[in-house]
Short mmCIF file of C-alpha atoms in Angstrom, two decimals:
data_model
loop_
_atom_site.label_atom_id
_atom_site.label_comp_id
_atom_site.label_asym_id
_atom_site.label_seq_id
_atom_site.Cartn_x
_atom_site.Cartn_y
_atom_site.Cartn_z
CA MET X 8 117.15 115.21 121.04
CA THR X 9 117.21 113.98 124.65
CA GLU X 10 119.11 110.89 125.74
CA SER X 11 115.79 109.10 126.28
CA VAL X 12 114.70 109.77 122.69
CA ARG X 13 118.13 108.72 121.36
CA ARG X 14 117.90 105.42 123.23
CA LEU X 15 114.37 104.75 122.05
CA ALA X 16 115.37 105.63 118.47
CA ARG X 17 118.28 103.18 118.60
CA ASP X 18 115.92 100.44 119.82
CA ALA X 19 113.43 101.25 117.05
CA ARG X 20 116.11 101.09 114.34
CA ARG X 21 117.44 97.80 115.70
CA ASP X 22 113.95 96.28 115.78
CA MET X 23 113.35 97.25 112.14
CA ARG X 24 116.68 95.76 111.06
CA GLN X 25 115.96 92.48 112.85
CA GLY X 26 112.53 92.12 111.26
CA ALA X 27 109.01 91.06 112.15
CA GLU X 28 109.92 88.38 114.72
CA ALA X 29 112.05 90.79 116.75
CA ILE X 30 109.29 93.40 116.62
CA ALA X 31 106.74 90.82 117.84
CA ARG X 32 109.02 89.85 120.75
CA ARG X 33 109.42 93.50 121.69
CA GLN X 34 105.66 93.97 121.57
CA ARG X 35 104.99 91.01 123.88
CA ALA X 36 107.59 92.18 126.38
CA ARG X 37 106.26 95.72 126.48
CA LEU X 38 102.66 94.53 126.74
CA ALA X 39 103.54 92.31 129.73
CA GLU X 40 105.36 95.25 131.33
CA MET X 41 102.41 97.61 130.79
CA VAL X 42 99.86 95.13 132.15
CA ALA X 43 102.00 94.56 135.25
CA TYR X 44 102.40 98.31 135.78
CA ALA X 45 98.67 98.95 135.37
CA ARG X 46 97.83 96.21 137.86
CA ALA X 47 100.26 97.56 140.42
CA ASN X 48 99.30 101.23 140.16
CA SER X 49 95.70 101.51 138.86
CA PRO X 50 92.87 100.42 141.18
CA TYR X 51 90.61 100.04 138.15
CA TYR X 52 92.94 97.64 136.33
CA ARG X 53 93.83 95.80 139.53
CA GLU X 54 90.17 94.86 139.90
CA LEU X 55 89.62 94.24 136.18
CA TYR X 56 92.60 91.89 135.92
CA ARG X 57 92.24 90.10 139.25
CA ASP X 58 91.52 86.69 137.65
CA LEU X 59 94.21 86.88 134.96
CA PRO X 60 97.55 85.00 135.07
CA ASP X 61 100.47 86.73 136.79
CA LYS X 62 102.09 87.49 133.43
CA VAL X 63 100.08 88.48 130.36
CA ASP X 64 101.78 89.05 127.00
CA ASP X 65 98.82 88.05 124.81
CA PRO X 66 96.32 90.92 124.32
CA ALA X 67 93.49 88.46 123.60
CA LEU X 68 93.49 87.53 127.31
CA LEU X 69 92.61 91.07 128.36
CA PRO X 70 89.05 92.39 128.80
CA VAL X 71 88.00 95.11 126.35
CA THR X 72 87.87 98.72 127.55
CA ASP X 73 86.33 101.83 126.00
CA LYS X 74 86.25 105.59 126.47
CA LYS X 75 82.93 105.73 128.30
CA THR X 76 83.97 103.12 130.87
CA LEU X 77 87.44 104.54 131.49
CA MET X 78 86.20 108.12 131.78
CA GLY X 79 83.59 106.88 134.26
CA HIS X 80 86.38 105.42 136.44
CA PHE X 81 88.85 108.26 135.83
CA ASP X 82 90.38 108.60 139.31
CA ASP X 83 90.82 104.83 139.69
CA TRP X 84 92.02 104.40 136.09
CA VAL X 85 95.05 106.71 136.35
CA THR X 86 98.23 105.36 137.94
CA ASP X 87 99.41 108.65 139.49
CA ARG X 88 97.36 109.46 142.60
CA GLN X 89 98.05 113.17 142.09
CA VAL X 90 96.11 113.08 138.82
CA THR X 91 92.39 113.50 139.45
CA ARG X 92 89.51 114.33 137.17
CA GLU X 93 88.80 117.47 139.18
CA ARG X 94 92.35 118.73 138.66
CA VAL X 95 92.36 117.89 134.95
CA GLU X 96 88.98 119.57 134.43
CA ALA X 97 90.27 122.72 136.14
CA PHE X 98 93.42 122.63 133.99
CA VAL X 99 91.61 122.36 130.64
CA ALA X 100 89.19 125.12 131.66
CA ASP X 101 92.08 127.60 131.31
CA PRO X 102 92.90 128.30 127.63
CA ASP X 103 96.21 129.89 128.64
CA LEU X 104 97.47 126.48 129.80
CA VAL X 105 97.22 124.75 126.39
CA GLY X 106 100.45 122.77 125.96
CA ALA X 107 101.72 123.69 129.44
CA PRO X 108 103.00 120.83 131.63
CA PHE X 109 100.30 119.49 133.92
CA LEU X 110 101.77 118.76 137.37
CA ASP X 111 105.09 119.80 135.78
CA ARG X 112 105.36 116.53 133.83
CA TYR X 113 102.30 115.61 131.72
CA LEU X 114 100.59 116.79 128.54
CA VAL X 115 96.80 117.03 128.76
CA ALA X 116 94.68 116.65 125.62
CA THR X 117 90.93 116.57 125.16
CA THR X 118 88.59 115.30 122.50
CA SER X 119 85.48 117.14 121.42
CA GLY X 120 83.03 114.40 122.34
CA THR X 121 81.50 113.90 118.88
CA SER X 122 81.21 110.20 119.75
CA GLY X 123 79.08 111.08 122.77
CA VAL X 124 81.79 111.11 125.46
CA ARG X 125 84.35 113.86 125.91
CA GLY X 126 87.86 112.50 126.45
CA LEU X 127 90.30 113.85 129.04
CA PHE X 128 93.67 112.31 128.31
CA VAL X 129 96.92 112.62 130.26
CA LEU X 130 100.11 111.70 128.39
CA ASP X 131 103.48 111.11 130.06
CA GLU X 132 107.01 111.90 128.92
CA ARG X 133 107.64 108.47 127.43
CA ASN X 134 104.45 108.71 125.38
CA LEU X 135 105.68 112.07 124.04
CA ALA X 136 109.20 110.74 123.35
CA VAL X 137 108.14 107.72 121.29
CA PRO X 138 106.84 109.68 118.23
CA ASN X 139 110.18 111.49 117.99
CA ALA X 140 112.04 108.20 118.28
CA LEU X 141 109.95 106.67 115.49
CA GLY X 142 110.22 109.70 113.22
CA SER X 143 112.77 108.13 110.91
CA ARG X 144 110.21 105.52 109.79
CA SER X 145 108.41 108.10 107.63
CA ARG X 146 111.42 109.97 106.28
CA GLY X 147 111.99 107.54 103.43
CA LEU X 148 108.92 109.00 101.74
CA LEU X 149 110.86 112.12 100.75
CA GLY X 150 113.46 112.03 97.98
CA VAL X 151 116.45 114.31 97.46
CA ARG X 152 114.40 116.88 95.50
CA ASP X 153 111.73 116.89 98.20
CA LEU X 154 114.33 117.51 100.89
CA GLY X 155 115.73 120.32 98.75
CA ARG X 156 112.30 121.94 98.64
CA MET X 157 111.99 121.59 102.41
CA PHE X 158 115.34 123.36 102.82
CA ALA X 159 114.43 126.08 100.29
CA HIS X 160 111.31 126.87 102.34
CA GLY X 161 113.28 127.05 105.57
CA GLY X 162 111.65 123.89 106.91
CA ARG X 163 108.58 125.93 107.87
CA ILE X 164 105.63 123.88 109.13
CA ALA X 165 102.05 125.15 108.82
CA VAL X 166 99.47 123.44 111.03
CA VAL X 167 95.88 124.27 110.07
CA SER X 168 93.82 123.55 113.15
CA ALA X 169 91.12 124.64 115.56
CA PRO X 170 91.76 128.12 116.98
CA THR X 171 91.71 127.23 120.67
CA GLY X 172 91.34 124.35 123.07
CA HIS X 173 93.39 121.53 124.57
CA PHE X 174 92.93 119.32 121.52
CA TYR X 175 95.92 117.11 120.80
CA THR X 176 97.04 118.86 117.61
CA ILE X 177 97.10 122.25 119.33
CA ALA X 178 98.39 121.07 122.72
CA SER X 179 101.25 119.00 121.26
CA THR X 180 102.25 121.85 118.95
CA GLU X 181 102.30 124.31 121.84
CA ARG X 182 104.27 121.83 123.95
CA PHE X 183 106.85 121.56 121.17
CA ARG X 184 107.07 125.35 120.96
CA ARG X 185 107.56 125.63 124.72
CA ASP X 186 110.22 122.90 124.86
CA SER X 187 112.10 123.99 121.72
CA PRO X 188 111.86 127.77 121.43
CA ARG X 189 114.41 127.96 118.62
CA LEU X 190 112.67 125.33 116.50
CA SER X 191 109.28 126.85 117.30
CA ARG X 192 110.09 129.69 114.91
CA ILE X 193 109.56 127.32 111.98
CA MET X 194 106.17 126.04 113.22
CA ARG X 195 102.97 128.06 113.12
CA VAL X 196 99.31 127.23 113.77
CA PHE X 197 96.77 128.72 111.34
CA PRO X 198 93.28 128.81 112.92
CA THR X 199 90.36 127.50 110.89
CA ASP X 200 87.79 129.94 112.25
CA GLN X 201 88.95 132.82 110.05
CA PRO X 202 87.47 133.55 106.60
CA LEU X 203 88.95 131.32 103.91
CA PRO X 204 90.44 134.25 101.89
CA ALA X 205 92.28 135.43 105.03
CA LEU X 206 93.64 131.93 105.68
CA VAL X 207 94.79 131.64 102.06
CA ASP X 208 96.50 135.03 102.27
CA GLU X 209 98.35 134.07 105.45
CA LEU X 210 99.51 130.76 103.99
CA ASN X 211 100.74 132.50 100.84
CA ARG X 212 102.85 134.84 102.95
CA TYR X 213 104.19 132.04 105.16
CA ASN X 214 104.99 129.73 102.21
CA PRO X 215 105.41 126.54 104.26
CA ALA X 216 107.65 123.58 103.52
CA SER X 217 105.02 121.22 104.91
CA LEU X 218 101.29 121.62 105.48
CA ALA X 219 99.38 119.63 108.13
CA GLY X 220 95.74 119.64 109.21
CA PHE X 221 92.39 117.90 109.14
CA LEU X 222 91.76 116.23 105.80
CA SER X 223 88.57 118.18 105.10
CA MET X 224 90.35 121.51 105.50
CA LEU X 225 93.32 120.43 103.39
CA THR X 226 90.90 119.31 100.67
CA GLN X 227 89.30 122.76 100.73
CA LEU X 228 92.75 124.36 100.47
CA ALA X 229 93.52 122.07 97.52
CA GLY X 230 90.53 123.68 95.79
CA GLU X 231 92.02 127.11 96.48
CA GLN X 232 95.37 125.92 95.08
CA GLU X 233 93.68 124.55 91.97
CA ALA X 234 91.89 127.87 91.46
CA GLY X 235 95.18 129.76 91.72
CA ARG X 236 94.27 131.73 94.83
CA LEU X 237 96.54 129.67 97.06
CA ARG X 238 100.08 129.64 95.67
CA ILE X 239 102.28 127.51 97.89
CA ARG X 240 104.66 124.67 97.01
CA PRO X 241 105.11 122.51 100.13
CA ALA X 242 107.13 119.35 99.76
CA LEU X 243 104.92 117.44 102.16
CA ILE X 244 101.18 117.33 102.95
CA ILE X 245 100.20 115.68 106.25
CA PRO X 246 96.43 115.06 106.48
CA GLY X 247 94.87 113.70 109.66
CA GLY X 248 91.70 113.29 111.65
CA GLU X 249 89.60 111.74 108.87
CA THR X 250 89.76 108.78 106.51
CA LEU X 251 91.92 109.43 103.44
CA THR X 252 90.63 107.87 100.22
CA ALA X 253 92.83 107.12 97.20
CA ASP X 254 91.03 109.81 95.17
CA ILE X 255 91.64 112.52 97.77
CA ARG X 256 95.27 111.44 98.22
CA GLU X 257 95.80 111.87 94.48
CA ARG X 258 94.03 115.22 94.45
CA LEU X 259 96.20 116.60 97.28
CA ALA X 260 99.39 115.32 95.67
CA THR X 261 98.48 116.83 92.29
CA ALA X 262 97.21 120.16 93.56
CA PHE X 263 100.29 120.87 95.66
CA HIS X 264 102.83 118.85 93.61
CA ALA X 265 103.82 117.31 96.95
CA LYS X 266 104.19 113.99 98.72
CA VAL X 267 101.26 113.03 100.94
CA ASN X 268 102.11 111.32 104.22
CA ALA X 269 99.00 110.37 106.15
CA ALA X 270 99.22 108.58 109.47
CA TYR X 271 96.42 106.74 111.23
CA ALA X 272 96.42 107.70 114.89
CA ALA X 273 94.27 108.95 117.75
CA THR X 274 94.78 111.08 120.83
CA GLU X 275 94.88 107.83 122.81
CA CYS X 276 97.88 106.67 120.75
CA GLY X 277 99.40 109.43 118.63
CA PHE X 278 102.14 107.17 117.23
CA LEU X 279 99.89 104.25 116.25
CA SER X 280 101.03 104.06 112.63
CA VAL X 281 103.01 105.64 109.83
CA GLY X 282 101.89 105.98 106.21
CA CYS X 283 103.72 104.65 103.17
CA ALA X 284 103.82 105.63 99.49
CA HIS X 285 101.40 102.81 98.62
CA GLY X 286 98.60 104.24 100.76
CA TRP X 287 98.85 101.80 103.68
CA TYR X 288 99.30 102.58 107.37
CA HIS X 289 102.06 100.55 109.05
CA VAL X 290 101.32 99.93 112.72
CA ASN X 291 104.28 100.72 114.98
CA SER X 292 103.73 97.35 116.60
CA ASP X 293 106.82 97.50 118.80
CA TRP X 294 105.01 100.27 120.73
CA ALA X 295 101.33 99.56 119.98
CA VAL X 296 98.92 96.69 119.42
CA ALA X 297 96.12 96.96 116.85
CA GLU X 298 93.58 94.11 116.73
CA PRO X 299 90.92 94.12 113.97
CA VAL X 300 87.89 92.36 115.50
CA ASP X 301 84.23 91.64 114.77
CA ALA X 302 81.26 92.86 116.81
CA ASP X 303 81.93 90.14 119.41
CA TYR X 304 85.63 91.12 119.65
CA ARG X 305 86.83 88.01 117.84
CA PRO X 306 89.81 88.37 115.46
CA VAL X 307 88.99 89.22 111.85
CA PRO X 308 91.17 87.51 109.22
CA PRO X 309 93.55 89.63 107.10
CA GLY X 310 91.89 91.03 104.01
CA GLN X 311 88.46 91.44 105.64
CA PRO X 312 87.09 94.71 107.09
CA SER X 313 86.67 94.63 110.85
CA HIS X 314 83.75 95.87 112.90
CA THR X 315 86.16 97.81 115.12
CA VAL X 316 89.81 97.86 116.15
CA LEU X 317 91.20 97.39 119.66
CA ILE X 318 94.40 99.25 120.44
CA SER X 319 96.93 99.02 123.27
CA ASN X 320 99.32 101.91 123.87
CA LEU X 321 102.54 100.39 125.23
CA ALA X 322 104.15 103.72 126.15
CA ASN X 323 101.73 105.77 128.25
CA ARG X 324 101.87 104.60 131.86
CA VAL X 325 99.95 107.37 133.61
CA GLN X 326 96.71 106.48 131.81
CA PRO X 327 97.02 102.96 130.37
CA PHE X 328 95.03 102.25 127.20
CA LEU X 329 94.83 98.47 127.03
CA ARG X 330 92.60 96.64 124.54
CA TYR X 331 90.76 99.89 124.01
CA ASP X 332 87.88 99.97 121.51
CA LEU X 333 88.76 102.77 119.08
CA GLY X 334 85.59 102.34 117.01
CA ASP X 335 87.17 102.28 113.54
CA SER X 336 86.71 99.64 110.87
CA VAL X 337 90.10 98.58 109.50
CA LEU X 338 91.45 96.02 107.06
CA LEU X 339 94.74 94.21 107.72
CA ARG X 340 96.83 93.62 104.61
CA PRO X 341 97.16 89.86 104.02
CA ASP X 342 100.51 90.01 102.18
CA PRO X 343 103.78 91.97 102.49
CA CYS X 344 103.51 95.63 101.49
CA PRO X 345 105.48 96.49 98.34
CA CYS X 346 107.11 99.40 100.19
CA GLY X 347 109.23 96.85 102.09
CA ASN X 348 108.19 97.96 105.59
CA PRO X 349 107.96 94.82 107.78
CA LEU X 350 105.40 96.38 110.14
CA PRO X 351 101.75 95.22 109.81
CA ALA X 352 99.84 97.29 107.24
CA ILE X 353 96.22 98.38 107.58
CA ARG X 354 93.68 100.53 105.76
CA VAL X 355 90.88 102.40 107.49
CA ALA X 356 87.28 102.31 106.29
CA GLY X 357 86.03 104.80 108.87
CA ARG X 358 84.25 104.64 112.20
CA ALA X 359 81.77 101.83 112.68
CA ALA X 360 79.73 104.38 114.63
CA ASP X 361 79.34 106.37 111.38
CA MET X 362 77.46 103.57 109.61
CA LEU X 363 74.13 104.79 108.29
CA THR X 364 71.34 102.31 109.02
CA PHE X 365 67.90 102.50 107.42
CA PRO X 366 64.75 100.38 107.79
CA THR X 367 63.60 98.48 104.72
CA ASP X 368 60.03 97.90 103.47
CA ARG X 369 60.25 94.35 104.81
CA GLY X 370 60.89 95.43 108.40
CA GLU X 371 64.62 94.68 108.23
CA HIS X 372 67.55 97.10 108.37
CA VAL X 373 70.32 97.89 105.91
CA SER X 374 73.62 99.53 106.86
CA ILE X 375 75.84 101.49 104.47
CA SER X 376 79.51 102.21 105.14
CA PRO X 377 80.57 105.88 105.30
CA MET X 378 83.41 104.99 102.95
CA LEU X 379 80.91 104.33 100.13
CA PHE X 380 79.46 107.83 100.42
CA GLY X 381 82.97 109.32 100.53
CA THR X 382 84.09 107.39 97.45
CA LEU X 383 81.11 108.71 95.47
CA LEU X 384 81.09 112.33 96.59
CA ASP X 385 84.86 112.87 96.73
CA ARG X 386 84.96 112.44 92.96
CA THR X 387 81.88 114.57 92.25
CA PRO X 388 83.06 117.80 90.57
CA GLY X 389 82.50 121.07 92.38
CA ILE X 390 82.42 119.81 95.99
CA ASP X 391 84.83 121.13 98.58
CA ARG X 392 83.11 119.50 101.54
CA PHE X 393 79.98 117.49 102.29
CA GLN X 394 78.17 116.35 105.41
CA LEU X 395 75.29 113.86 105.61
CA VAL X 396 73.03 114.16 108.66
CA GLN X 397 70.47 111.44 109.32
CA THR X 398 67.50 113.43 110.63
CA SER X 399 65.09 110.49 110.93
CA PRO X 400 65.25 106.72 110.30
CA SER X 401 64.46 107.35 106.60
CA ALA X 402 65.74 110.87 105.91
CA LEU X 403 69.14 112.38 105.10
CA ARG X 404 69.97 116.08 105.21
CA VAL X 405 72.76 116.89 102.76
CA ARG X 406 75.04 119.80 103.60
CA LEU X 407 77.34 120.94 100.79
CA GLN X 408 80.13 123.45 100.43
CA THR X 409 80.80 123.96 96.74
CA ARG X 410 83.82 125.45 95.04
CA GLN X 411 83.75 129.06 94.06
CA GLY X 412 82.41 129.62 90.56
CA THR X 413 80.50 126.34 90.33
CA ASP X 414 76.80 126.00 89.55
CA THR X 415 75.44 124.97 92.96
CA ASP X 416 72.17 123.65 91.52
CA ARG X 417 74.04 121.43 89.07
CA VAL X 418 76.32 120.15 91.85
CA TRP X 419 73.27 119.35 94.02
CA GLN X 420 71.66 117.46 91.14
CA ALA X 421 74.81 115.37 90.69
CA VAL X 422 75.05 114.69 94.43
CA ARG X 423 71.39 113.74 94.65
CA ASP X 424 71.74 111.36 91.70
CA GLU X 425 74.83 109.67 93.16
CA ILE X 426 73.33 109.21 96.63
CA THR X 427 70.04 107.99 95.19
CA ARG X 428 71.84 105.41 93.09
CA LEU X 429 73.82 104.20 96.12
CA LEU X 430 70.69 103.96 98.26
CA THR X 431 68.85 102.07 95.51
CA GLU X 432 71.68 99.57 95.18
CA HIS X 433 71.36 98.87 98.93
CA LYS X 434 67.53 98.55 98.83
CA ALA X 435 67.08 101.89 100.63
CA ASP X 436 65.53 103.86 97.78
CA HIS X 437 62.69 105.01 100.06
CA VAL X 438 65.08 107.31 101.98
CA THR X 439 64.27 111.00 101.53
CA LEU X 440 67.08 113.42 100.62
CA GLU X 441 66.86 117.01 101.86
CA ARG X 442 69.06 119.82 100.55
CA ALA X 443 70.36 121.90 103.46
CA ASP X 444 70.73 125.66 103.36
CA GLU X 445 73.57 125.64 105.88
CA PRO X 446 77.12 124.44 105.06
CA PRO X 447 78.82 121.50 106.82
CA GLN X 448 79.21 122.19 110.52
CA GLN X 449 82.52 121.99 112.36
CA SER X 450 82.93 120.20 115.69
CA PRO X 451 84.58 122.03 118.63
CA GLY X 452 87.87 120.22 117.92
CA GLY X 453 88.09 121.53 114.37
CA LYS X 454 87.06 118.26 112.73
CA PHE X 455 84.22 117.93 110.24
CA ARG X 456 82.24 114.73 110.69
CA ARG X 457 81.18 113.85 107.17
CA ILE X 458 78.58 111.32 108.34
CA ILE X 459 76.34 111.98 111.36
CA PRO X 460 73.99 109.04 112.02
CA LEU X 461 70.76 109.40 113.96
CA SER X 462 72.34 107.52 116.89
CA ALA X 463 75.06 110.19 117.25
CA GLN X 464 72.64 113.09 117.76
#
């Protein structure tokens, strides 16, 4: 651990001991510092903030930003004049440079562009140090027996991810392996593009202490574990990339006899939150701001789902993310979490952009949350993975991947009945359901979008 990480870790522990008020003070101070730095070094922010007070420590005073706007002003957005879009594009075009330092000091990560805009993100050393400094906040999840299992398996970490590309999961893993060659021996990436039996065989031989990956892939592996083909006993399962429901959390925990530690994060802020045993995500609010807001960017009261969430990354200076529209619907817990963590707790309902909207017979429109489809289909027996594609304003194409040995026709009948019931309850019973021949399709980043609205195509 470097001296910088040690110092940041000491600060993080002190903030937690002092409680919510100390954490809020730290957040305000770091926000004011980040705004001042952005104004001084980013032409884009200098112009955007020209009418603001000299000191800003209240995020509500800041204009909202988003990926499309920032990517459109890339060269003026960054604070290091050596960082240009042309240079970053050339860097990510070389697959041999995944995880390598860009300009000898930055990590570059991309997003696949499933939201319509491909992200090119440059992360500095402080941004990479903060997750390590905050690591102790999730360690309380593991008990003595769990730690014993971790030790018995040699601490080996299996990361199930996309085979190639500068995506954050791959790039950060490769960066870790480059910076810590001795520790890299206990971390291995398992590509998702190989046949499932081959992946299962490799994981059986590796026998990891912890298993991390996109939720949809881990759910599929849970099916292999339940069938007895996958025979691993990790102490910890770390799902990411997709919304984790209570049913899927329980299935993963039962299948692997392991603790499940999900964190809500994004490439733009990889340390945004840490999960707890009660299924909530605690925002690391000494280093990040998360604002649940409505469609007009007004605050949403605790206990109510938001239209979207605005985040501010208080660590990354080279590419400041300030009041950035992440696009997810979240719910802020209105009371203290029983786990005892003083940090704000949220739950995630999914991306607002994944809402399915249908016309009604009366000329109006009805929108249905992706979480409702997930809640229904996640508990339907025989399904490993599903994907709903809106092919027209009143038509849904249903892609299914069923578990081996199941009656696919019977599974389809159950799925059709469940979706039809949900649509009827929301006055959208005129929507046509089409059974797809092809399985769910994977995005370039390795993620499976379970809901693909018409607007996203």
